[in-house]
Short mmCIF file of C-alpha atoms and ligand atoms in Angstrom, two decimals:
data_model
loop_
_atom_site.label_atom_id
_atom_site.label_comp_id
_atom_site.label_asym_id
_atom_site.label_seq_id
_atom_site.Cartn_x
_atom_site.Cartn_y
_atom_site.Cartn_z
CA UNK Z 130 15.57 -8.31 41.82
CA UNK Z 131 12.65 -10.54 41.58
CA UNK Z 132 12.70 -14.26 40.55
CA UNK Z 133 10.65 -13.52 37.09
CA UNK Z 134 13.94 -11.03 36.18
CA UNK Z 135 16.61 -13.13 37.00
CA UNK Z 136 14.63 -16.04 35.27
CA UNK Z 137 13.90 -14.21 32.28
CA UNK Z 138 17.51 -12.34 32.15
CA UNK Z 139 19.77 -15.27 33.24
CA UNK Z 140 18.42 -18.95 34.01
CA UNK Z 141 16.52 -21.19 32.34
CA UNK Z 142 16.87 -20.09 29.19
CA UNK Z 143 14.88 -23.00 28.41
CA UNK Z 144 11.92 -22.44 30.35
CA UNK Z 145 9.47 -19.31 29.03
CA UNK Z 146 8.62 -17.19 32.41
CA UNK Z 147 4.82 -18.14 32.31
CA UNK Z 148 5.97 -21.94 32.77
CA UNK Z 149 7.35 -21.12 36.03
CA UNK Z 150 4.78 -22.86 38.45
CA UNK Z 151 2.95 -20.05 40.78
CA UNK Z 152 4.74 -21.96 44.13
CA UNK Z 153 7.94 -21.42 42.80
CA UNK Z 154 7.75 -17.55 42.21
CA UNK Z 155 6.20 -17.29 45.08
CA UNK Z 156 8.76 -19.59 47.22
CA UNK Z 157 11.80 -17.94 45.80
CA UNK Z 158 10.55 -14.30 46.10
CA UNK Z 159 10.37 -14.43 49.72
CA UNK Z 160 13.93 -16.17 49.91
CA UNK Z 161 15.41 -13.76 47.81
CA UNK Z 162 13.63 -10.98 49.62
CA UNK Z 163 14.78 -12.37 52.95
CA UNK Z 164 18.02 -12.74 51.37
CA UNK Z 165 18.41 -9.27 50.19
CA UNK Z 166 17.12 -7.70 53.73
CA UNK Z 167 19.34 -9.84 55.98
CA UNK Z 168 22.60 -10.56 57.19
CA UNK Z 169 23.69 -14.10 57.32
CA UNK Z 170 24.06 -13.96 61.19
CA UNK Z 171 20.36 -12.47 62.03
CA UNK Z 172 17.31 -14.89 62.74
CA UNK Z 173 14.15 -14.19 60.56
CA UNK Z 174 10.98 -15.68 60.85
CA UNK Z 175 9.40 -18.03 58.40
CA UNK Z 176 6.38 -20.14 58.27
CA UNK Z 177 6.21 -19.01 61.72
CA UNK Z 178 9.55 -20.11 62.98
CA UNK Z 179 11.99 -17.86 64.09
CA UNK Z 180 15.38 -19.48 62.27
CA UNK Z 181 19.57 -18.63 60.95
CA UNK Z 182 18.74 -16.61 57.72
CA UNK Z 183 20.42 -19.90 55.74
CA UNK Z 184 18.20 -22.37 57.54
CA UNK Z 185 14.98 -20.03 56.89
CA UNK Z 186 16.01 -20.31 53.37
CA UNK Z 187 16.13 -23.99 53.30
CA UNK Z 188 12.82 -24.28 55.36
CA UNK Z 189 11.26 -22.08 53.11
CA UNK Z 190 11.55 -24.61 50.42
CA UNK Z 191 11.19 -27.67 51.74
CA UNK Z 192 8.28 -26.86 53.89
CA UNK Z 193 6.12 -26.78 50.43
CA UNK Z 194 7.40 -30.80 49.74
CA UNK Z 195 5.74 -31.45 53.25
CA UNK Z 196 8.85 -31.21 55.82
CA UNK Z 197 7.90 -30.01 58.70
CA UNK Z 198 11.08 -28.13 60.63
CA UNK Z 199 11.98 -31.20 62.57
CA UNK Z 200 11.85 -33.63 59.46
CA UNK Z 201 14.74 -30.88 58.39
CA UNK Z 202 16.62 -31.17 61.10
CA UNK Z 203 17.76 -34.21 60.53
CA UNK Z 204 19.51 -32.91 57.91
CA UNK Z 205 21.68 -30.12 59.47
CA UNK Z 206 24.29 -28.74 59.51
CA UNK Z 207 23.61 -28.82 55.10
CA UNK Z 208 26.68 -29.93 54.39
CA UNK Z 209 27.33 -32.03 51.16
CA UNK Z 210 26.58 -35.73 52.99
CA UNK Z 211 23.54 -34.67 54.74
CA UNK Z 212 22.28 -32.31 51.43
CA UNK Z 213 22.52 -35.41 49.30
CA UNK Z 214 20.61 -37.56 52.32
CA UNK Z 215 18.20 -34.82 52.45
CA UNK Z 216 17.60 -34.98 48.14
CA UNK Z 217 17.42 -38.88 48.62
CA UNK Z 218 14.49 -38.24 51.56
CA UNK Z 219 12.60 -35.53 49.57
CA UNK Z 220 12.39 -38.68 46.33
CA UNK Z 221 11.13 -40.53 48.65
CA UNK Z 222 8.45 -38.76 50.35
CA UNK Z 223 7.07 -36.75 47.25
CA UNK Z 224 5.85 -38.66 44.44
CA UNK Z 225 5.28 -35.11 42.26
CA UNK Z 226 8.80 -35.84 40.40
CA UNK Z 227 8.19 -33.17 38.46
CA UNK Z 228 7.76 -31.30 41.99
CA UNK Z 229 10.64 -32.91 43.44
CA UNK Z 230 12.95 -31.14 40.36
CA UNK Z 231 11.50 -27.78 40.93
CA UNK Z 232 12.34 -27.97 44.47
CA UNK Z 233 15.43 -29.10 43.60
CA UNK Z 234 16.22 -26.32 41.15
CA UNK Z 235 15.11 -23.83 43.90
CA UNK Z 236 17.55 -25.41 46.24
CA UNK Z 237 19.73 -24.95 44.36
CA UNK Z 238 19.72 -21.59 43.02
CA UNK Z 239 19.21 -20.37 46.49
CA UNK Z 240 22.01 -21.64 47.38
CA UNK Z 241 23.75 -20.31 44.75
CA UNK Z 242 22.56 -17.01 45.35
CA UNK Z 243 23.42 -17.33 49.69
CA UNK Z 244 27.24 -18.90 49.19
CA UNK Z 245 28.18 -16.24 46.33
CA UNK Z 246 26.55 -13.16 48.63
CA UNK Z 247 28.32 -14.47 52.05
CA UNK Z 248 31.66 -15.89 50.13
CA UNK Z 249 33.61 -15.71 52.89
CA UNK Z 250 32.04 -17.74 56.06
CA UNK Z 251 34.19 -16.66 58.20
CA UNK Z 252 34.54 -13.24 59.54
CA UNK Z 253 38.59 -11.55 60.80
CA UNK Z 254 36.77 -11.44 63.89
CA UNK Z 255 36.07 -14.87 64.66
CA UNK Z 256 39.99 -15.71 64.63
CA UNK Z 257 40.76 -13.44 67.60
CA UNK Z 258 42.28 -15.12 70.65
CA UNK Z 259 40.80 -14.27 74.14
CA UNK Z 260 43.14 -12.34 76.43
CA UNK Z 261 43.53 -14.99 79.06
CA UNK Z 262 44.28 -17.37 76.39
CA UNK Z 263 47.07 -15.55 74.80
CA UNK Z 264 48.28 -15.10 78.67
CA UNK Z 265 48.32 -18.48 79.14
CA UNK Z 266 50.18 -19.07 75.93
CA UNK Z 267 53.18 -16.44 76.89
CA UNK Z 268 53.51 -18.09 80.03
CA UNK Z 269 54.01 -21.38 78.15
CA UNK Z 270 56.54 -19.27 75.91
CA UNK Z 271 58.67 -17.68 78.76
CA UNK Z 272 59.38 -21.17 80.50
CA UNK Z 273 60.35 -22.27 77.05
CA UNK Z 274 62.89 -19.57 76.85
CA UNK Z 275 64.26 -19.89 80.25
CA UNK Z 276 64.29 -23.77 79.88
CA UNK Z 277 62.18 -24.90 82.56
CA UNK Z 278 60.34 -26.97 80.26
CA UNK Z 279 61.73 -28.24 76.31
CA UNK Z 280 60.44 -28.02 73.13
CA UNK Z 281 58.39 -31.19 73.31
CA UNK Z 282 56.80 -30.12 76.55
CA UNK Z 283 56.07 -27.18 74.70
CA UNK Z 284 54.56 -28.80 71.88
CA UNK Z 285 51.77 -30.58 74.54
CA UNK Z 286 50.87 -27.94 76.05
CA UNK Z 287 50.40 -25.93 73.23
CA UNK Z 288 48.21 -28.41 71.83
CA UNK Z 289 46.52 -29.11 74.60
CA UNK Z 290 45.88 -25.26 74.92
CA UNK Z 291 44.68 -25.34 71.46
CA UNK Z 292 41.79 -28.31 72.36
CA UNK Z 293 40.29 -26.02 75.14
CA UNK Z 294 40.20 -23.35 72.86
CA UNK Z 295 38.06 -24.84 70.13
CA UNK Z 296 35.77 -26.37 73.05
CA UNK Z 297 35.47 -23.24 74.25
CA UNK Z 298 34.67 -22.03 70.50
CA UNK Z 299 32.36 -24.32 70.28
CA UNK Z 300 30.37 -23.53 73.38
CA UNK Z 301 30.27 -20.18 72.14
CA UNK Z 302 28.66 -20.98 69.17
CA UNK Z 303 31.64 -18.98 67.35
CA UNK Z 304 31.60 -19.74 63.31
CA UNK Z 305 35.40 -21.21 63.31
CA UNK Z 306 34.03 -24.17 64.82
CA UNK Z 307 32.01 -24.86 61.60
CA UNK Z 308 35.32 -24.94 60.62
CA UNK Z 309 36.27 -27.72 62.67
CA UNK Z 310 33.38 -29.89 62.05
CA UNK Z 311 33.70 -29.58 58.45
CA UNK Z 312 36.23 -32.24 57.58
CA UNK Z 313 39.18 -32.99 55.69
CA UNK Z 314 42.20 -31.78 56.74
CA UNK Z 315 40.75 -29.00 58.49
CA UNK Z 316 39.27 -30.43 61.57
CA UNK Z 317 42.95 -31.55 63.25
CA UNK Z 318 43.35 -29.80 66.33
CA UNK Z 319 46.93 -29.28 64.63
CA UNK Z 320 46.04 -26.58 62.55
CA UNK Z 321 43.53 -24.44 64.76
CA UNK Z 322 47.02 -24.77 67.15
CA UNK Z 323 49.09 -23.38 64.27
CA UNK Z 324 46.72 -20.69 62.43
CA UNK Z 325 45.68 -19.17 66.30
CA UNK Z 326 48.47 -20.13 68.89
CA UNK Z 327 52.06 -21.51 67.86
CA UNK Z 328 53.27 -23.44 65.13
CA UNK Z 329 55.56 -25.26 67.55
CA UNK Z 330 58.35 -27.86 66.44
CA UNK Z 331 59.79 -27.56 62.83
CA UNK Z 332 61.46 -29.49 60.86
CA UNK Z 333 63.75 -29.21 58.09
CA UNK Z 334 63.79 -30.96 54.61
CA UNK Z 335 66.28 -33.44 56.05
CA UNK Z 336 63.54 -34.58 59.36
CA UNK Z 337 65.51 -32.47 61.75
CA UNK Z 338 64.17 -30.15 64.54
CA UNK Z 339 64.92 -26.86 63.25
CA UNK Z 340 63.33 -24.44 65.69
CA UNK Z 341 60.18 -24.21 68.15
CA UNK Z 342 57.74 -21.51 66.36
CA UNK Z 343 56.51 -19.62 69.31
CA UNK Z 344 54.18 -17.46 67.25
CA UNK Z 345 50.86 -18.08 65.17
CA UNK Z 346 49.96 -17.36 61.88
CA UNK Z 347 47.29 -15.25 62.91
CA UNK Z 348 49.98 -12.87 65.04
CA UNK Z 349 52.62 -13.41 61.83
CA UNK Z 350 55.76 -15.18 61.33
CA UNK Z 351 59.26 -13.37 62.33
CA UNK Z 352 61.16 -13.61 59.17
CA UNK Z 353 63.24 -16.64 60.61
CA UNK Z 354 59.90 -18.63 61.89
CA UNK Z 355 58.77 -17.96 58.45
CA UNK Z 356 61.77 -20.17 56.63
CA UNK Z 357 61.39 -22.48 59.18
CA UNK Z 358 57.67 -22.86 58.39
CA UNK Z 359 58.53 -22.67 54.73
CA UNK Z 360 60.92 -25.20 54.83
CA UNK Z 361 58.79 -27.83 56.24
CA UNK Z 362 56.04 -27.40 53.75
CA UNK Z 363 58.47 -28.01 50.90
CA UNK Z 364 59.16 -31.17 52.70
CA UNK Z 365 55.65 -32.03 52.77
CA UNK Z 366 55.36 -31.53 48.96
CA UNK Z 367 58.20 -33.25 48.49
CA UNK Z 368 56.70 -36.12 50.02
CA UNK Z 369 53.59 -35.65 48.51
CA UNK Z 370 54.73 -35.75 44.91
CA UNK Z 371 57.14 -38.36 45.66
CA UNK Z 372 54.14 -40.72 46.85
CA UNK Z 373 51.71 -39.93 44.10
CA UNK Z 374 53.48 -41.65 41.79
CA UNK Z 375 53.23 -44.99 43.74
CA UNK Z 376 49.72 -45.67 43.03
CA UNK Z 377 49.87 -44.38 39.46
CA UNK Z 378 52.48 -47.24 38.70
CA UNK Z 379 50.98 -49.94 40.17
CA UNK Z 380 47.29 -49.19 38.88
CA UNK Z 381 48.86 -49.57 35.15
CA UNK Z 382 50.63 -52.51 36.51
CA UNK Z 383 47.20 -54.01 37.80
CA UNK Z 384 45.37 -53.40 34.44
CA UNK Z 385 47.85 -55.08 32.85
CA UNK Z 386 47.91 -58.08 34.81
CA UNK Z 387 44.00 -57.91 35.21
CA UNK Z 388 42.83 -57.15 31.72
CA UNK Z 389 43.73 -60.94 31.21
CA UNK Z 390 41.91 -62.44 34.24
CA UNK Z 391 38.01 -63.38 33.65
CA UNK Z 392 35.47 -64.29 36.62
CA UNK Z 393 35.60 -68.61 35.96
CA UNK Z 394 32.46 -70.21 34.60
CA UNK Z 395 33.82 -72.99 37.30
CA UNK Z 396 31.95 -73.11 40.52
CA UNK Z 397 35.10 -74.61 42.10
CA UNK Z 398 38.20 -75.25 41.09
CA UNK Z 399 39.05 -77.63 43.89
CA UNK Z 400 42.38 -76.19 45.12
CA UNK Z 401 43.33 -77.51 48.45
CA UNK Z 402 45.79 -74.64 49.22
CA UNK Z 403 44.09 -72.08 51.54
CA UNK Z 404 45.36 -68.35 52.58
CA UNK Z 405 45.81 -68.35 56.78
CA UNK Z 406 45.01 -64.60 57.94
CA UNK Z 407 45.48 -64.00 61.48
CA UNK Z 408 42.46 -61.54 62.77
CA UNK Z 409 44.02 -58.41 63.96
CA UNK Z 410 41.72 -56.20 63.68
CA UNK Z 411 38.28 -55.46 63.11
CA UNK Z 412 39.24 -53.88 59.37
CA UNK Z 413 40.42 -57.86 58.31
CA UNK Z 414 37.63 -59.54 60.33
CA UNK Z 415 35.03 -57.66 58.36
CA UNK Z 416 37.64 -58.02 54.74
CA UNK Z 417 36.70 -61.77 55.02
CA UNK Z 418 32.69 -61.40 54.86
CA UNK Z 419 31.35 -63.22 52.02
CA UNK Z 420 35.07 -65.16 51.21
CA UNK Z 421 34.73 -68.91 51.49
CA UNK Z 422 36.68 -70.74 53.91
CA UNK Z 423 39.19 -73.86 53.50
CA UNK Z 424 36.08 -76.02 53.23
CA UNK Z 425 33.86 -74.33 51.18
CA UNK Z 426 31.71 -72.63 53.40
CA UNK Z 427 30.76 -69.25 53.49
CA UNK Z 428 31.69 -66.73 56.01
CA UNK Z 429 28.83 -64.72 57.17
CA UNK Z 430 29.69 -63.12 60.09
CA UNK Z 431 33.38 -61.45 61.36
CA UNK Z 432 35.59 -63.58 63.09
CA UNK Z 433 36.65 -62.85 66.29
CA UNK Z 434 40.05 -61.05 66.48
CA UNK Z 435 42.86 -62.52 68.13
CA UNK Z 436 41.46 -65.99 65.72
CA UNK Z 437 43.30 -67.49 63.19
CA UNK Z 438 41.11 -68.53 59.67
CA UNK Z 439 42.13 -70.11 56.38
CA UNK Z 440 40.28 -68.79 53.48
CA UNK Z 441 40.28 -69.96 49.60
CA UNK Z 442 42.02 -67.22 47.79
CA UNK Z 443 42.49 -66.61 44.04
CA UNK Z 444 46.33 -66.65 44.83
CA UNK Z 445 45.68 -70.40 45.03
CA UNK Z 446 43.22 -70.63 42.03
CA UNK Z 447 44.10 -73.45 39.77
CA UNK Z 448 40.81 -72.33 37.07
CA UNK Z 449 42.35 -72.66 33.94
CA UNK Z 450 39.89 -69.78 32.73
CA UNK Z 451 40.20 -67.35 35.39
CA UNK Z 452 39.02 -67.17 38.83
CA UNK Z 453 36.45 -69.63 40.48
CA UNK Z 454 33.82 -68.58 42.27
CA UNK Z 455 34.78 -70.58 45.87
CA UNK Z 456 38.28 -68.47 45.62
CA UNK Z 457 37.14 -65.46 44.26
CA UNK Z 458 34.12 -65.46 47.03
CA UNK Z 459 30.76 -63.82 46.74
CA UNK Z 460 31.88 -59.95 46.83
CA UNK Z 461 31.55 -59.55 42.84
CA UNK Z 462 28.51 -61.82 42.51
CA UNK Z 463 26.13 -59.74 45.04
CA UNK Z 464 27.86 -56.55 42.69
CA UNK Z 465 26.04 -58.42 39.70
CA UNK Z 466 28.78 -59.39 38.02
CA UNK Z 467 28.64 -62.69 36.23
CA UNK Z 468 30.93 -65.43 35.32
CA UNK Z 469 32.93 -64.41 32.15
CA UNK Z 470 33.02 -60.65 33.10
CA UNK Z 471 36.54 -59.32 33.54
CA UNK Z 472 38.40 -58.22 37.08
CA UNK Z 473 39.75 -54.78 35.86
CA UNK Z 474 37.41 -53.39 38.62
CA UNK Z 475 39.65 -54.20 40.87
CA UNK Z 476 42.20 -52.19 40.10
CA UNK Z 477 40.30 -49.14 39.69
CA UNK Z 478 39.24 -49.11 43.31
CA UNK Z 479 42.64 -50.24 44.57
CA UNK Z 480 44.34 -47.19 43.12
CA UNK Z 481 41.50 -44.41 44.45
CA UNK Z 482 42.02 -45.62 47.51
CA UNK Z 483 46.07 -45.61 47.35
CA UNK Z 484 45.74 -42.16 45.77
CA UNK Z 485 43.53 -40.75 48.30
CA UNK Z 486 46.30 -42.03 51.07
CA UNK Z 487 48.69 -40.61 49.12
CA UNK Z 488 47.80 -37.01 49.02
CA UNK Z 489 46.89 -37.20 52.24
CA UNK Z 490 50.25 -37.76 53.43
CA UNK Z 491 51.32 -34.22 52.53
CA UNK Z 492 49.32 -33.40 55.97
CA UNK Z 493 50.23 -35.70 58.17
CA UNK Z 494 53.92 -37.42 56.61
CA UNK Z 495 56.15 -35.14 57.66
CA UNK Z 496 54.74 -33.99 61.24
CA UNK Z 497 56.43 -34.66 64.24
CA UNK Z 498 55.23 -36.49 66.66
CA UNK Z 499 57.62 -36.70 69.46
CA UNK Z 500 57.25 -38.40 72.90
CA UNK Z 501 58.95 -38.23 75.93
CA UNK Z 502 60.63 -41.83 77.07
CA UNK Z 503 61.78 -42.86 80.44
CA UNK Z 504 64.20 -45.49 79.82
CA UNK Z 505 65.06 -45.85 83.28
CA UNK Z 506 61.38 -47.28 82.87
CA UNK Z 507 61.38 -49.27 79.86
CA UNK Z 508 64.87 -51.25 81.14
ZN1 ZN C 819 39.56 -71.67 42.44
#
């Protein structure tokens, strides 16, 4: 189908076909043609560079904003981060905004039109173990079952087994490492082990080791693995929905309490009492940036860790209307907030962060990480 049909018959309803700029029919008739005549593994050539099918696409477009290939680059693997950086760079070199949106459009229909045609990125294929692999892994199995090494052991090696597989993915240029690198919960070494080698220890809804998993998801659970599987998941979600709740309290709690609390028209409120932090890390030495310290100076630059620092703090405010601007330090005032504006902000970005920690838990809460001890050594 050519870009004038699916324009006229589906998109821009908005837009009358003979408004469609000449570049952009002619831009997104070659994509779709090189869409509709490849397979999202081959390379095709475009503007005279052989590329992947998905780059070509890209390349295809944003040569005509003046990228050259290595400008694009940059920008790849596409993935949401680097497709935003890549939107940001395109404002920024191209002063044809009206350009800029077309381009934009066209990125994003052919997009569109390349995820819904490949749907599935990943092929049956690509979760296949090598022999010698799966030889290794049996081995690892039998001295489990005739108890020349335990379950823990186990556990390491199977996880170690697991990291030289994906690096040995990866040098392969195999598609599951995509998978890897594409973040989230995906990219722990944890569950490549589980989906292509063992699921190893399991526990039960009460933290107990119920049973070492010998098999993968990819090979299939025995019925009893499966309920052992099963069982910790619940425990996860149990976890899960037992922690969201957390964060949902105490953000009401905060808006509550903050609703009241205005930024001070004082400049200083002249409280002597101070907060002492000790620096333990680099997360509190940069926290402190732009606080003031006991004597009214400003911190500019991170402490160094191991250092002790007292710092005014609105715990120790004595503003009758609010918080002053020495306790509350500079972090709202380089936002652009002003004095008089409420603190309800606060709690807003408390409780996304709490939630986010939250759900996360559900992967990592309820995992077992064991290690071995010699206590002959630590007496
Ligand atoms: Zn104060």
């Amino acid at each position: 189908m050519r870009i004038e049909e699916i324009v006229y018959k589906d998109y821009l309803i908005f837009t009358k076909q003979s408004e469609l700029p000449e570049y952009v029919i002619k831009i997104m008739n070659e994509d779709l043609q090189l869409l509709s005549s490849h397979d999202a593994t081959d390379k095709v050539k475009v503007r005279n560079k052989q590329l992947p099918l998905g780059v070509a696409l890209v390349y295809n477009i944003v040569a005509e904003a003046g990228f050259s290939y290595d400008e694009l680059k940059k920008f790849l693997p596409l993935t949401k981060k680097n497709l935003a950086k890549l939107l940001s760079a395109l404002y920024k070199k191209n002063n044809d905004g009206i350009k800029n949106i077309w381009i934009q459009w066209m990125l994003q229909f052919i997009g569109f039109q390349y995820g819904t045609k490949y749907a599935v990125s990943y092929q049956a294929s690509d979760f296949v173990v090598p022999d010698d692999v799966i030889l290794e892994k049996n081995k690892l199995v039998n001295k489990l079952n005739s108890g020349e090494i335990d379950a823990v052991e186990f556990d390491e090696k199977i996880k170690e087994l697991a990291k030289e597989l994906i690096k040995r993915y990866e040098r392969e240029g195999r598609s599951i490492s995509d998978l890897i690198h594409s973040g989230g919960a995906k990219n722990e070494i944890s569950n490549i082990q589980r989906m292509l080698l063992a699921r190893g220890l399991s526990i039960n809804s009460k933290g107990e080791i119920n049973k070492v998993v010998t098999t993968s998801l990819a090979e299939g659970h025995k019925p009893d693995e499966y309920v052992a599987g099963a069982s910790e998941a619940i425990t996860s979600q149990y976890h899960k929905s037992r922690s969201t709740a957390k964060p949902g309290y105490l953000v009401r709690s905060l808006n509550e309490l903050l609703s009241q609390i205005h930024i001070s028209e004082k400049e200083d409120c002249g409280s002597k009492k101070c907060l002492e932090l000790v620096i333990t890390n680099e997360l509190i030495a940069e926290s402190i940036l732009n606080r003031y310290d006991c004597n009214g100076k400003l911190i500019t630059s991170p402490p160094r860790i191991g250092t002790k620092i007292k710092i005014r703090s609105p715990l120790y405010c004595k503003a009758e209307d609010g918080i002053c601007r020495k306790c509350l330090g500079e972090i709202f005032f380089k936002k652009g907030y002003k004095p008089g504006d409420p603190l309800l902000i606060v709690s807003t970005s408390i409780a996304d962060a709490l939630t986010a920690s939250a759900l996360k838990s559900a992967h990592t809460g309820t995992k077992l990480n064991l290690q071995k001890v010699d206590f002959r050594k630590e007496i």
